[in-house]
Structures are given as C-alpha cells and as structure tokens.
Short mmCIF file of C-alpha atoms in Angstrom, two decimals:
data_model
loop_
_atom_site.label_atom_id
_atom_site.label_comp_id
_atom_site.label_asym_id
_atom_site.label_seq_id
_atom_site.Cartn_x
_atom_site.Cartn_y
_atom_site.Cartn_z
CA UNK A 1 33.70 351.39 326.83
CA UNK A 2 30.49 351.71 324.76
CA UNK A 3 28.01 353.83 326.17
CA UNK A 4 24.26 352.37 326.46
CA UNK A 5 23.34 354.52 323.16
CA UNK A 6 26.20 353.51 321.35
CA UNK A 7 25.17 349.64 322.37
CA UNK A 8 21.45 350.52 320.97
CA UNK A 9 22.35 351.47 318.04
CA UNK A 10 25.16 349.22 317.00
CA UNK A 11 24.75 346.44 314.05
CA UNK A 12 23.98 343.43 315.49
CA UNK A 13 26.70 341.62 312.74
CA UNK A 14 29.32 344.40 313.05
CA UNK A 15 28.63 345.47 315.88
CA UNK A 16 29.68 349.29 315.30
CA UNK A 17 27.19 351.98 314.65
CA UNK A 18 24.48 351.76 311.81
CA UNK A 19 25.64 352.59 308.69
CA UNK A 20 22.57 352.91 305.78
CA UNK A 21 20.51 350.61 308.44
CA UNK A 22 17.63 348.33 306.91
CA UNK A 23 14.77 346.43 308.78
CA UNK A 24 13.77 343.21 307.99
CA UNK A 25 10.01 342.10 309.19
CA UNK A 26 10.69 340.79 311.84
CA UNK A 27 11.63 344.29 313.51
CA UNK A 28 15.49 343.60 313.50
CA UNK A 29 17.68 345.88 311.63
CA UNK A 30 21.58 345.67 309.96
CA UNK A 31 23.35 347.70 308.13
CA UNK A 32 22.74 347.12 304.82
CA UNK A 33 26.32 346.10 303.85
CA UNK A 34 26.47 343.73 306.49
CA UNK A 35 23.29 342.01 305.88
CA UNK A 36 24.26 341.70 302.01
CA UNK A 37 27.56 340.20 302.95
CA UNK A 38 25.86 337.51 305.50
CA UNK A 39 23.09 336.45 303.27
CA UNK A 40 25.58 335.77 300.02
CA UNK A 41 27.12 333.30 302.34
CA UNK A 42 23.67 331.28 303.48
CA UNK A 43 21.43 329.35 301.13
CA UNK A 44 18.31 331.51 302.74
CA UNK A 45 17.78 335.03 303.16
CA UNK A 46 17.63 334.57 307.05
CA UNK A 47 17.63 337.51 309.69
CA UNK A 48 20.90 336.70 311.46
CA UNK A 49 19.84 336.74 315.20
CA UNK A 50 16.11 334.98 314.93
CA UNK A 51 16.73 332.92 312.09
CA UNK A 52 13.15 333.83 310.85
CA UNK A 53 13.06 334.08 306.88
CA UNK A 54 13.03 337.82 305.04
CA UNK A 55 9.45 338.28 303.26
CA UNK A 56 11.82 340.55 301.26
CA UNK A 57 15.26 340.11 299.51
CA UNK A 58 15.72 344.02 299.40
CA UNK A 59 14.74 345.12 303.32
CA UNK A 60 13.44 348.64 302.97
CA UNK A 61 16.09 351.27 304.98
CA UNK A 62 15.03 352.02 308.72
CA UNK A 63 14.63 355.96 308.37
CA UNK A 64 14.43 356.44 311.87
CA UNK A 65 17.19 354.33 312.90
CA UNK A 66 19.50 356.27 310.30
CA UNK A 67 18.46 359.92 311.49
CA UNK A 68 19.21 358.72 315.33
CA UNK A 69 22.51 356.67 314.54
CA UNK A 70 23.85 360.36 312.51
CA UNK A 71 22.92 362.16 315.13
CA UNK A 72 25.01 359.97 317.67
CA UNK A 73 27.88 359.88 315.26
CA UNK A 74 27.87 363.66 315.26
CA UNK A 75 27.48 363.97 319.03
CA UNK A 76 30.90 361.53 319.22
CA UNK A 77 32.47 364.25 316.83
CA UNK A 78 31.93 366.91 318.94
CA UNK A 79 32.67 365.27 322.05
CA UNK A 80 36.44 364.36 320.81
CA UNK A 81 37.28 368.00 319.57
CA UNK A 82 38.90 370.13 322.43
CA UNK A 83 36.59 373.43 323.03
CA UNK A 84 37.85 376.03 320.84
CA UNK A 85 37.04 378.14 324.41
CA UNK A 86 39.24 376.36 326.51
CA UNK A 87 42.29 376.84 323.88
CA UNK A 88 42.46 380.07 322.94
CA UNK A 89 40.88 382.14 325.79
CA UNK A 90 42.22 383.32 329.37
CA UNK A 91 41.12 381.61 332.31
CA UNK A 92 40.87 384.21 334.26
CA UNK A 93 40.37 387.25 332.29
CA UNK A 94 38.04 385.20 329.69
CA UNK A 95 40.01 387.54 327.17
CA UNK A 96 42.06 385.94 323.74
CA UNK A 97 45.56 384.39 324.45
CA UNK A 98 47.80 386.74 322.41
CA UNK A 99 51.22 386.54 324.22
CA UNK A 100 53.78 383.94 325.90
CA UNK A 101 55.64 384.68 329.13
CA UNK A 102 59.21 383.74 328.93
CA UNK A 103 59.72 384.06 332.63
CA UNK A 104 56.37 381.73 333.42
CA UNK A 105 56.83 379.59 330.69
CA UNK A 106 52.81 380.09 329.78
CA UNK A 107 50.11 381.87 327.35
CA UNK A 108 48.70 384.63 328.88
CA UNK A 109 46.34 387.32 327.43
CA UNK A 110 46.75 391.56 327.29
CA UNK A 111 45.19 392.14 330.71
CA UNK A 112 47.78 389.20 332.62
CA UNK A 113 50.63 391.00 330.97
CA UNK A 114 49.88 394.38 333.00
CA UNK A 115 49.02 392.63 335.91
CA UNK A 116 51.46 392.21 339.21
CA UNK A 117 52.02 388.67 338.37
CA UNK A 118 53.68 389.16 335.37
CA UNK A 119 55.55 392.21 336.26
CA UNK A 120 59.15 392.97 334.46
CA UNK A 121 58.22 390.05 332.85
CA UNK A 122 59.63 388.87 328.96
CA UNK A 123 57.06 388.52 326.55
CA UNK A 124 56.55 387.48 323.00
CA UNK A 125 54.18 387.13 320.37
CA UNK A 126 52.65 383.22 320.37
CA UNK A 127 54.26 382.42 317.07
CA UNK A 128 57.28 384.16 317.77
CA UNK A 129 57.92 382.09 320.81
CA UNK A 130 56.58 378.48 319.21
CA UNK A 131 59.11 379.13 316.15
CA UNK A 132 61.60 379.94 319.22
CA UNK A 133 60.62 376.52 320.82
CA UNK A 134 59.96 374.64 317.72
CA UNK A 135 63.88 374.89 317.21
CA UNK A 136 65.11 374.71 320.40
CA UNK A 137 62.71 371.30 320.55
CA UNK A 138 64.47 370.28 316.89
CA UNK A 139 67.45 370.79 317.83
CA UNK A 140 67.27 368.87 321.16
CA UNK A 141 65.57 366.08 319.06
CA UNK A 142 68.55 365.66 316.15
CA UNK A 143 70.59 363.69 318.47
CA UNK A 144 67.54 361.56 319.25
CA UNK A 145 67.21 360.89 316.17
CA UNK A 146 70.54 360.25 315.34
CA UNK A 147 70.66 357.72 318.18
CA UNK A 148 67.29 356.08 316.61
CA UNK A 149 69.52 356.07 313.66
CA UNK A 150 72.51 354.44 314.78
CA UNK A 151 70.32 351.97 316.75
CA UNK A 152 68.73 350.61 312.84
CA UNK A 153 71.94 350.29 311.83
CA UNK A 154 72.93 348.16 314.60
CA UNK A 155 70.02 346.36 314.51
CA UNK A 156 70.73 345.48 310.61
CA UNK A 157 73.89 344.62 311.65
CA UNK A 158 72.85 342.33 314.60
CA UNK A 159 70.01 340.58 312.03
CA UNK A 160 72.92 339.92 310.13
CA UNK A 161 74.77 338.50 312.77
CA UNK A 162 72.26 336.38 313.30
CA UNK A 163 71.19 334.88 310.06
CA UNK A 164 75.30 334.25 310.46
CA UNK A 165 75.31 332.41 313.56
CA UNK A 166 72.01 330.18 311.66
CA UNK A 167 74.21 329.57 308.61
CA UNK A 168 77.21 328.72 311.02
CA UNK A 169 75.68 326.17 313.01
CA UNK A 170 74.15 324.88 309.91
CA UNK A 171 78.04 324.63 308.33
CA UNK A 172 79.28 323.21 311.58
CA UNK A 173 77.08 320.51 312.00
CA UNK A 174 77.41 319.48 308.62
CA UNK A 175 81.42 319.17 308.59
CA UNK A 176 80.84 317.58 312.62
CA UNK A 177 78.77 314.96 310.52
CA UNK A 178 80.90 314.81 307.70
CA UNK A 179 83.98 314.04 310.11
CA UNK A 180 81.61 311.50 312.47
CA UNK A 181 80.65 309.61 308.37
CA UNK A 182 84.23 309.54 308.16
CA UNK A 183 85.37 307.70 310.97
CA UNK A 184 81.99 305.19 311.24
CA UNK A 185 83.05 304.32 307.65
CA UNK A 186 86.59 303.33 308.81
CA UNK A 187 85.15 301.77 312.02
CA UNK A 188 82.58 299.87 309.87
CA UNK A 189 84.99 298.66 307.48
CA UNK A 190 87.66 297.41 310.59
CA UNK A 191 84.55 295.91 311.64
CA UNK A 192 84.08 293.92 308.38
CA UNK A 193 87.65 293.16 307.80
CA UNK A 194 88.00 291.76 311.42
CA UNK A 195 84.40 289.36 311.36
CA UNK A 196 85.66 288.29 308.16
CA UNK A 197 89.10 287.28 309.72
CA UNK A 198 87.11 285.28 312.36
CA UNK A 199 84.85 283.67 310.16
CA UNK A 200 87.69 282.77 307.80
CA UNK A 201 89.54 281.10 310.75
CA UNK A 202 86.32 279.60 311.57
CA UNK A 203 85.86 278.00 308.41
CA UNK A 204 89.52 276.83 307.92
CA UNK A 205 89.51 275.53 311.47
CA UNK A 206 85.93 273.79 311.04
CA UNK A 207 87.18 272.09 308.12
CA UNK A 208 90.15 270.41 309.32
CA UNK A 209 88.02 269.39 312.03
CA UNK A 210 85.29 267.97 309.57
CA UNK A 211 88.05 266.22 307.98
CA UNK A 212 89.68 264.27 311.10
CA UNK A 213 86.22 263.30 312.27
CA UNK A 214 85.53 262.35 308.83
CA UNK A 215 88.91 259.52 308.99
CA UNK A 216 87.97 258.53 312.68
CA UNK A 217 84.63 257.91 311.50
CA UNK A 218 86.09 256.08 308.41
CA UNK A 219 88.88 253.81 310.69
CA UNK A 220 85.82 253.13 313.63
CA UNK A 221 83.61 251.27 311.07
CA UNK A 222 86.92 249.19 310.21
CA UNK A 223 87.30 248.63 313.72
CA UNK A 224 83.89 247.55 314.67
CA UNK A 225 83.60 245.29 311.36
CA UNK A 226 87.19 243.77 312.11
CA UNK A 227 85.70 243.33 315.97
CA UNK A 228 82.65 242.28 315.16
CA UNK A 229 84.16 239.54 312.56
CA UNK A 230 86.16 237.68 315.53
CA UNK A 231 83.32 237.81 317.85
CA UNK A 232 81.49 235.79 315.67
CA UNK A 233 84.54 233.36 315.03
CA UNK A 234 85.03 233.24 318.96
CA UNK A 235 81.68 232.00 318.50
CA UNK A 236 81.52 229.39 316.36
CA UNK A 237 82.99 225.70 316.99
CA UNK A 238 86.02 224.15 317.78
CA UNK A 239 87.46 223.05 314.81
CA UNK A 240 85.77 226.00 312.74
CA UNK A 241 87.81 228.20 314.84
CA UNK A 242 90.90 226.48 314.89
CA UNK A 243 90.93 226.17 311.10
CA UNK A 244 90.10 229.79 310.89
CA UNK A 245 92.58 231.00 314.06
CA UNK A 246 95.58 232.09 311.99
CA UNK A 247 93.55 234.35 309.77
CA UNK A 248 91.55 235.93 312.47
CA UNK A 249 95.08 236.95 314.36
CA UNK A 250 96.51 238.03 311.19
CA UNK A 251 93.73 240.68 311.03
CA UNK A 252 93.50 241.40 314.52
CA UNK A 253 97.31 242.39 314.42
CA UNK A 254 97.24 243.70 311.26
CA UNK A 255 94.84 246.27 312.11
CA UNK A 256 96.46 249.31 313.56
CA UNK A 257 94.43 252.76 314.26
CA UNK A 258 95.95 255.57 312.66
CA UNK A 259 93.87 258.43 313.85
CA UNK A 260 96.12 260.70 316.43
CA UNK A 261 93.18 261.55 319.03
CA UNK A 262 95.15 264.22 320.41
CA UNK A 263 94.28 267.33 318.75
CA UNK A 264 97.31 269.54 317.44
CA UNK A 265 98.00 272.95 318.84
CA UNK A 266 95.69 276.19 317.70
CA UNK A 267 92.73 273.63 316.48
CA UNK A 268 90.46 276.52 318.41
CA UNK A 269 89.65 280.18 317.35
CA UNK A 270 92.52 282.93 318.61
CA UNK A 271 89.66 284.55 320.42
CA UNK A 272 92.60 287.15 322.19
CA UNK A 273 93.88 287.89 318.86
CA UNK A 274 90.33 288.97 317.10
CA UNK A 275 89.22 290.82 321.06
CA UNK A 276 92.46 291.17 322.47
CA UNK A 277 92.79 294.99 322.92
CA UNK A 278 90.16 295.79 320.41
CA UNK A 279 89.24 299.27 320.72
CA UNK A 280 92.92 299.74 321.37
CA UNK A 281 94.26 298.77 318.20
CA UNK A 282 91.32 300.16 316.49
CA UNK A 283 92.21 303.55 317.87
CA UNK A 284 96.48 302.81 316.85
CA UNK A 285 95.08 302.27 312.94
CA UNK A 286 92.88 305.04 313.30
CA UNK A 287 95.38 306.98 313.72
CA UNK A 288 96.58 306.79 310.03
CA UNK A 289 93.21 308.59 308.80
CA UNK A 290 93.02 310.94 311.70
CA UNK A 291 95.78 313.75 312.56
CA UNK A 292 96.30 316.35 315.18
CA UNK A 293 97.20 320.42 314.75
CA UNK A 294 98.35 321.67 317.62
CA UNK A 295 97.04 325.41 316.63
CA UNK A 296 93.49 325.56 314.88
CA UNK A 297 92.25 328.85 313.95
CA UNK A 298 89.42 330.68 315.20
CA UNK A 299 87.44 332.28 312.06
CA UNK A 300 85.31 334.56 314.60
CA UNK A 301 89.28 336.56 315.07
CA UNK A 302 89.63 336.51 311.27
CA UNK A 303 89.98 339.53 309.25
CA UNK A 304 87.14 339.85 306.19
CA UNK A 305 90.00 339.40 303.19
CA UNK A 306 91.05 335.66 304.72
CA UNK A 307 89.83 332.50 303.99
CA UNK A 308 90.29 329.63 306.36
CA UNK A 309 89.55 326.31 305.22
CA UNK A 310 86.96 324.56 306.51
CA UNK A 311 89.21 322.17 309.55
CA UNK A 312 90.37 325.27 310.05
CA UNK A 313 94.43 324.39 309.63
CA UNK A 314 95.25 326.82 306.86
CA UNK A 315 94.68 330.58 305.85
CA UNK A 316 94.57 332.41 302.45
CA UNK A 317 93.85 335.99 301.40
CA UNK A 318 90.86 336.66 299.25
CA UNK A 319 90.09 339.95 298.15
CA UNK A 320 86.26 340.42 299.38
CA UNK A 321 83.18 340.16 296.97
CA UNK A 322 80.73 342.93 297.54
CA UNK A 323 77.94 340.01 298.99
CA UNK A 324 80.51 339.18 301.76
CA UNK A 325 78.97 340.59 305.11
CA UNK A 326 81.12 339.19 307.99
CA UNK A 327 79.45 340.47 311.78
CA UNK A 328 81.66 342.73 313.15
CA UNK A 329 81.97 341.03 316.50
CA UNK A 330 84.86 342.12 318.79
CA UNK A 331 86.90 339.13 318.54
CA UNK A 332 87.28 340.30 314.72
CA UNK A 333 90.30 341.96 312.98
CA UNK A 334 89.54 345.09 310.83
CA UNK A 335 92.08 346.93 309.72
CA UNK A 336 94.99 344.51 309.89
CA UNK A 337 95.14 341.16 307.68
CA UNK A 338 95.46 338.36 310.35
CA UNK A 339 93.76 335.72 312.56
CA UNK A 340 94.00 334.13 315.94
CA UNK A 341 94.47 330.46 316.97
CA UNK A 342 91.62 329.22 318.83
CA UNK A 343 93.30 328.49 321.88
CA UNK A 344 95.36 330.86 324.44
CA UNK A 345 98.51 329.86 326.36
CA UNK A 346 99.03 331.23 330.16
CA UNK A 347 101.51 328.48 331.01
CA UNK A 348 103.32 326.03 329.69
CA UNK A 349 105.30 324.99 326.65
CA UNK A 350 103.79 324.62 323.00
CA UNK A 351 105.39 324.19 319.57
CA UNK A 352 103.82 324.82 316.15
CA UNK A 353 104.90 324.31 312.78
CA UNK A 354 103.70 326.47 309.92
CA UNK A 355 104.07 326.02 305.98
CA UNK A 356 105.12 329.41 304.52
CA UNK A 357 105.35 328.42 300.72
CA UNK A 358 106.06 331.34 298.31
CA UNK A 359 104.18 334.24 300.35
CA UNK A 360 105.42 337.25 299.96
CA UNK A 361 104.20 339.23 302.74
CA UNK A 362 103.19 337.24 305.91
CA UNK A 363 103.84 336.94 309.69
CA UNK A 364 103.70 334.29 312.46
CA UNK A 365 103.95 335.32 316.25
CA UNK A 366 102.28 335.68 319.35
CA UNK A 367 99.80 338.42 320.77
CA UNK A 368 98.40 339.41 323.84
CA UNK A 369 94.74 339.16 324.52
CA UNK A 370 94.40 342.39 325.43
CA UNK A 371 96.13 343.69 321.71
CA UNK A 372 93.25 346.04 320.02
CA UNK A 373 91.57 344.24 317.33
CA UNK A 374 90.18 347.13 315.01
CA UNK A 375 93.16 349.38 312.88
CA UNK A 376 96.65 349.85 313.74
CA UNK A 377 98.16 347.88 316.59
CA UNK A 378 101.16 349.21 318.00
CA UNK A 379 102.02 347.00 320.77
CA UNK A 380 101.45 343.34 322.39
CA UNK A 381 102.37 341.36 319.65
CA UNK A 382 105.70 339.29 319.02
CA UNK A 383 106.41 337.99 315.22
CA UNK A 384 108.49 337.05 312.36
CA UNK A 385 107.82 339.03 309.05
CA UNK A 386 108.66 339.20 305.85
CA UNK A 387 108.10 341.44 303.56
CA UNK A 388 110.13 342.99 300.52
CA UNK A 389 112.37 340.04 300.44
CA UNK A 390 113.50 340.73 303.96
CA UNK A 391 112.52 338.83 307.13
CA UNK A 392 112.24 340.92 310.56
CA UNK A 393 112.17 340.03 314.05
CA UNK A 394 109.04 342.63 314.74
CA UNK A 395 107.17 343.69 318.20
CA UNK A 396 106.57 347.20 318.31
CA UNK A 397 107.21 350.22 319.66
CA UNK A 398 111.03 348.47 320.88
CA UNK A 399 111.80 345.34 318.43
CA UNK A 400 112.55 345.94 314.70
CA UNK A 401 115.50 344.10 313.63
CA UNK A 402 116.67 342.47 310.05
CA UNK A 403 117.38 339.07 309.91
CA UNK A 404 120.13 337.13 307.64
CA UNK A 405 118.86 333.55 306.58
CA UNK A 406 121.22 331.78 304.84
CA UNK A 407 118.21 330.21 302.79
CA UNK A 408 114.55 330.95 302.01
CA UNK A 409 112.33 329.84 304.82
CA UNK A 410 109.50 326.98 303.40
CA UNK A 411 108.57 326.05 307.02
CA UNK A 412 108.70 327.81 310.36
CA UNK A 413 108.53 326.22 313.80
CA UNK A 414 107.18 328.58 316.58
CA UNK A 415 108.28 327.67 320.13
CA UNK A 416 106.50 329.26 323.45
CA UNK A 417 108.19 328.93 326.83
CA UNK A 418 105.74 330.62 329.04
CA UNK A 419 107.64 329.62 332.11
CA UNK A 420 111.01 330.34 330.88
CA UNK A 421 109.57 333.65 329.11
CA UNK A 422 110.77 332.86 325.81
CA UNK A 423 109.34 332.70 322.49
CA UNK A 424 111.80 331.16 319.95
CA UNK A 425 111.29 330.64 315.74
CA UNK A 426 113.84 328.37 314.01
CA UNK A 427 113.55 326.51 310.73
CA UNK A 428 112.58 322.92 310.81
CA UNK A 429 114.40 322.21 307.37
CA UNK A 430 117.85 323.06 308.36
CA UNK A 431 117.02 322.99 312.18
CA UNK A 432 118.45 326.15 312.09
CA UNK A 433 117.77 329.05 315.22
CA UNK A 434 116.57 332.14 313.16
CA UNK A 435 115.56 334.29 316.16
CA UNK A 436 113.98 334.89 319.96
CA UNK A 437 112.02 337.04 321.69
CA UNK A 438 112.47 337.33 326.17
CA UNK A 439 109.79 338.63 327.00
CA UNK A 440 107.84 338.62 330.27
CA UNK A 441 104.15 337.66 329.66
CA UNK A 442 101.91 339.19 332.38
CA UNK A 443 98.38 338.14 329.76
CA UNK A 444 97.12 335.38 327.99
CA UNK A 445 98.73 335.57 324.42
CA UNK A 446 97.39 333.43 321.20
CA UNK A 447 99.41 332.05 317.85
CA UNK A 448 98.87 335.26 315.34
CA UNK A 449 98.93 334.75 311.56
CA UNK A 450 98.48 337.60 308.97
CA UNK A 451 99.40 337.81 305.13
CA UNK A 452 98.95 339.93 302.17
CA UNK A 453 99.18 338.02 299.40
CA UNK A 454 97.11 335.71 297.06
CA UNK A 455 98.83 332.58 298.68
CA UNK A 456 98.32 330.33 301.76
CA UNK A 457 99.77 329.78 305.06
CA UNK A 458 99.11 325.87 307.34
CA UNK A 459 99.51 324.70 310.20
CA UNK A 460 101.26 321.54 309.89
CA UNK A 461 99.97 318.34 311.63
CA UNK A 462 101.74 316.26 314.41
CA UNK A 463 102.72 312.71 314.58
CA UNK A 464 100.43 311.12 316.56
CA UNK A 465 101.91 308.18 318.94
CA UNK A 466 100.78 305.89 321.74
CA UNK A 467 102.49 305.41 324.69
CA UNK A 468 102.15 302.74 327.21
CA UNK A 469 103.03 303.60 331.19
CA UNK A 470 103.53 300.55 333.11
#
C-alpha cells in the first residue's frame, strides 16, 4: 500500500511517482510525458484534473517537486536492500561471518567457533560449504526437473489428445449426418413415390366417377324431357290424346335407363393399402439400403500403421506418415499390428464373418480384456494366423499348432460359445471346420484383428430379416 508521501507525490495521470514533473498555472503538476501524451489526444491544452486552460504549451519543470520525488525514489531504494550489517556480521559477537557449522547447520563467526556451543564441532569455510550445498541442492533438484520435464511432454501429448478428440467429434458428426442425409433421402423419396400412388389412384378413381355421373346426368335429362312430354299430352284433350296415345306409349316403353346405380367394387381409395403398416414396410424396404455387422471396430484399440474405414467394418495397414500423431491412450495397441471390436462378449453366442482376400500375414481371434496393449503379448489371446503360407491355430504360451486346409481360405467365420466355452473358426465357402479352441473364459474377451501387409481385412454384413411373433 502507498504510503502518504508516495500518494503526494504521485502523477495525477499515472499515478506513480513524478518523473521530469512540470507545473501548469494553475498550481497542478504531471510528469511531463504524461501531460504530452494527454494533451495530443484533446483539441485544448487543458490541465487534466481542473479542466482550466494552460497559459503555456511548454509548462516550465517543477524543480522542487523533482528534487523531493528523487529523494523519495532513493529512500524506496534503500529501504528494499537487506542491511549489509545484518548479512554478514554475528549477532552476538558483532564480529564478520567467516565459517559454517556442519553440526548446527548455521554461519557463525571466529569467536562462536571457540565457544562451548560449538564445541567438537565441524566447520568449513562459507564457500566451501555453499559449493558443498549448491550440489547436494542440484543434485536433489535433477529429478525435479526431470519430473517438470516429463510432465511438458505429457502435457504436449495430452494437447494433442485433445485437438484429437475436437477433430473426432467433428468427423463423427459429420459421417452421423452423412448416414441421417442418407436415410431422410430414401424416406423422402418412399414418401414421394407413395403420395404419388395415392394421388394417381385418386385421379383414376375420380375420373371414372366423373364419367358415370357424366351418363346419369346425360340419361336424367332424357328422362325428364320424355316425362315431361306425356305430362303435357295427359294434359291436353280427349281426342288430342287419343290420336297421340300410341306414340306417347311407344316412348314411354321404349325408354329404358341404362345407368347401373350400384357402384362396382374398389370405386373408393385403398386407404389400408397406402397406411396399412406404413412405417412397417418402410422399415422392410429400408432394409435393402441399410445393413448390419455384427463386429464394428473400435479405432481408439487400433494400432498407428492401420487404417479403418470410416463405418468402421474393414481394416488395412498403412505404413505411417511422419504428420500422423495418434494419442497414446491405453485402449491403444503399440507394438503389435491389430485392433479390437467395439463390443465385448461375457455371455452368450456370437458369429462373425471376415473377408481375408490375398493377405499374407493376418490373424482373427479373441482376447481377453485384461491382454497388455503396449509390445509383446504373450498370453490371453485365441487366433487363427497365417503367415509364410502356413495357417496356425495360435494362443500362447500352450497352443501353436499347423493347420492343413485343403484350399486357400477367402472368408473366415468366427464362432464364440461363451456358455459352452468354445471358440470355433470354419470356412464359410466350403462350410468346412478348420479348428477350435476350449477354453474357459473367466474375463470379458473382444473380436481381435491384426495384419502385416499392404492389404485389407472386413467384416462381412448380415442378412437382415423381420420376423413376426404371433
């Protein structure tokens, strides 16, 4: 807090002590910087706290004010300066501090180094015991630092993680959109296709029924002429009707109506079949743009050198560009070329199919969650690999056996029995039994993919059906 003096003698605009004050005439004074710097901002040369105007554009410098605001200045100088007394001489002998007591841990002077207090005491010469300390000090301070170091790498790494997580959201939504476009496009074209069914039953329907009302209308006005025609005869005299009585039954007879005024069946819209189950049948067509993988990977498990595509059903190696920075989050293979499915199994029964193409080195299996994710694994996993022209029924330290396939495998269909502890591979092409593993599983395991190899593995998709319970 600013001391009274320091308040007196502080710039009014600044409002820190006076430097190269002037004095305008109305008594008040600036620093001369300051002032210059307010007035090339206002159209007058006014002083800044009474708004009266300057007589002079150049204010003469306040000699007085100067002298008093260096003297203050110097007087905060001294004031933050330790006393060159209190640091160097003894506080009780008032003699210089010349040696440091190892046993004390303290700077003491000639006469406290004879004295009963320091008795059998260690000693050494100040500079001799700060190098002493100095190091010990450095030394306890490397792994500090080290720490501090480690810590900005992690923290580069975890900025990078997430600008990652931005640009992944920004990715996902995009393809979430992309799919949603997708499927209102089909729904807005069913939409269109289906009012222009109605309407074109509408208009066939209200034209037949323009047409009959069109021939009633036409066979009424012969009616009510023909009617209207024998009223009048009926009318007219005796003898003018009896002359005329032959003709008028002729065309009373003769007229017959030929309108049917029953209607004939489906003259109204088929309101049940345009409504009728709607969203139902939508769904059953839908079905022919939309399919369903029973394993999708999870690109968080992925190792750095595989590419999934972007729904996710199918994996390729790519040797890694030196701009490719994946986080190193613990889901995250390093060390081993493979990825997870998204989904774990406890329980249960699953089945997955997966394209194999011409890949020379791959696998397909199972692992347990609790596998390690970085380097070598050596245990918890269950697969079928190939490799040098040879497939192997692998899962290490116990399982490493050759298997003879009577042709080369294009497709491979993974089946997991949880309950009956069985995981069994078999080629969907010749529906041919290639090899299982019994195994107890006591975790949660997930489908495991890995290749090495400038090719692709997919998932394939599953027939999608509907099935109505009654």
């Amino acid at each position: 807090m600013a001391t009274q003096s320091e308040m007196a003698c502080s710039c009014p605009i600044c409002s820190e002590i006076f430097k190269d004050p002037v004095v305008l005439s109305c008594s008040h004074s600036f620093c001369k910087n300051c002032l210059r710097n307010w007035w090339a901002e206002q159209p007058l040369h006014v002083c800044p706290v009474c708004k009266r105007r300057s007589s002079r554009d150049d204010p003469p410098c306040n000699l007085v004010l100067k002298n008093v605001c260096e003297a203050l200045i110097h007087e905060l100088t001294l004031k933050d300066k330790p006393s060159a007394q209190t640091e160097t001489l003894c506080s009780q002998h008032s003699e210089k501090l010349r040696l440091f007591c190892l046993d004390h841990q303290q700077l003491v002077c000639l006469v406290c180094r004879d004295s009963r207090t320091h008795k059998k005491h260690t000693f050494k010469p100040i500079d001799e015991a700060a190098q002493d300390y100095k190091d010990f000090v450095k030394k306890s301070l490397k792994p500090l630092q080290e720490e501090l170091q480690r810590l900005n790498q992690v923290k580069v790494e975890w900025d990078q993680t997430a600008e990652y997580i931005s640009v992944q959201a920004q990715n996902t939504e995009k393809q979430i959109k992309e799919e949603f476009w997708k499927m209102k496009e089909f729904l807005l074209k069913e939409e269109q296709a289906r009012i222009y069914a109605l309407r074109n039953e509408a208009q066939q329907k209200s034209s037949m029924m323009q047409q009959r009302i069109e021939a009633l209308s036409v066979e009424m006005v012969a009616l009510s002429d023909t009617i209207q025609a024998t009223e009048k005869e009926l009318r007219s005299e005796d003898v003018l009707f009896l002359q005329n009585y032959k003709a008028s039954v002729r065309r009373v007879q003769e007229l017959h109506p030929t309108v049917d005024p029953e209607l004939p069946s489906g003259t109204l819209i088929d309101v049940a079949k345009h409504v009728g189950n709607l969203s139902f049948n939508i769904w059953n067509k839908m079905k022919q743009i939309v399919s369903y993988t029973p394993v999708i990977l999870d690109p968080n498990t992925a190792c750095p050198e595989l590419l999934l595509s972007d729904d996710l059903r199918s994996v390729k190696f790519e040797k890694l560009d030196n701009e490719t920075v994946l986080p190193k989050n613990p889901e995250r293979f390093q060390g081993y070329s493979a990825v997870l499915g998204s989904e774990g199994f406890t329980s249960g029964t699953y089945s997955w199919e997966v394209k194999i193409g011409g890949n020379l080195n791959w696998s397909v299996g199972v692992i347990g969650e609790s596998a390690p994710r970085k380097g070598e694994i050596s245990h918890g996993y269950w697969e079928i690999w190939f490799k040098d022209g040879e497939y192997r029924a692998y899962s290490p330290p116990s399982i490493d056996r050759v298997l003879s396939l009577s042709k080369p495998l294009q497709r491979i269909r993974v089946h997991l029995d949880m309950n009956r502890k069985k995981l069994s591979f078999s080629d969907p092409d010749t529906d041919t039994h290639i090899f299982t593993f019994t195994h107890a599983f006591t975790e949660k395991v997930f489908p495991l993919f890995s290749m090495i190899h400038l090719m692709q593995l997919k998932i394939s998709p599953m027939n999608i059906t509907a099935q109505l319970e009654m």
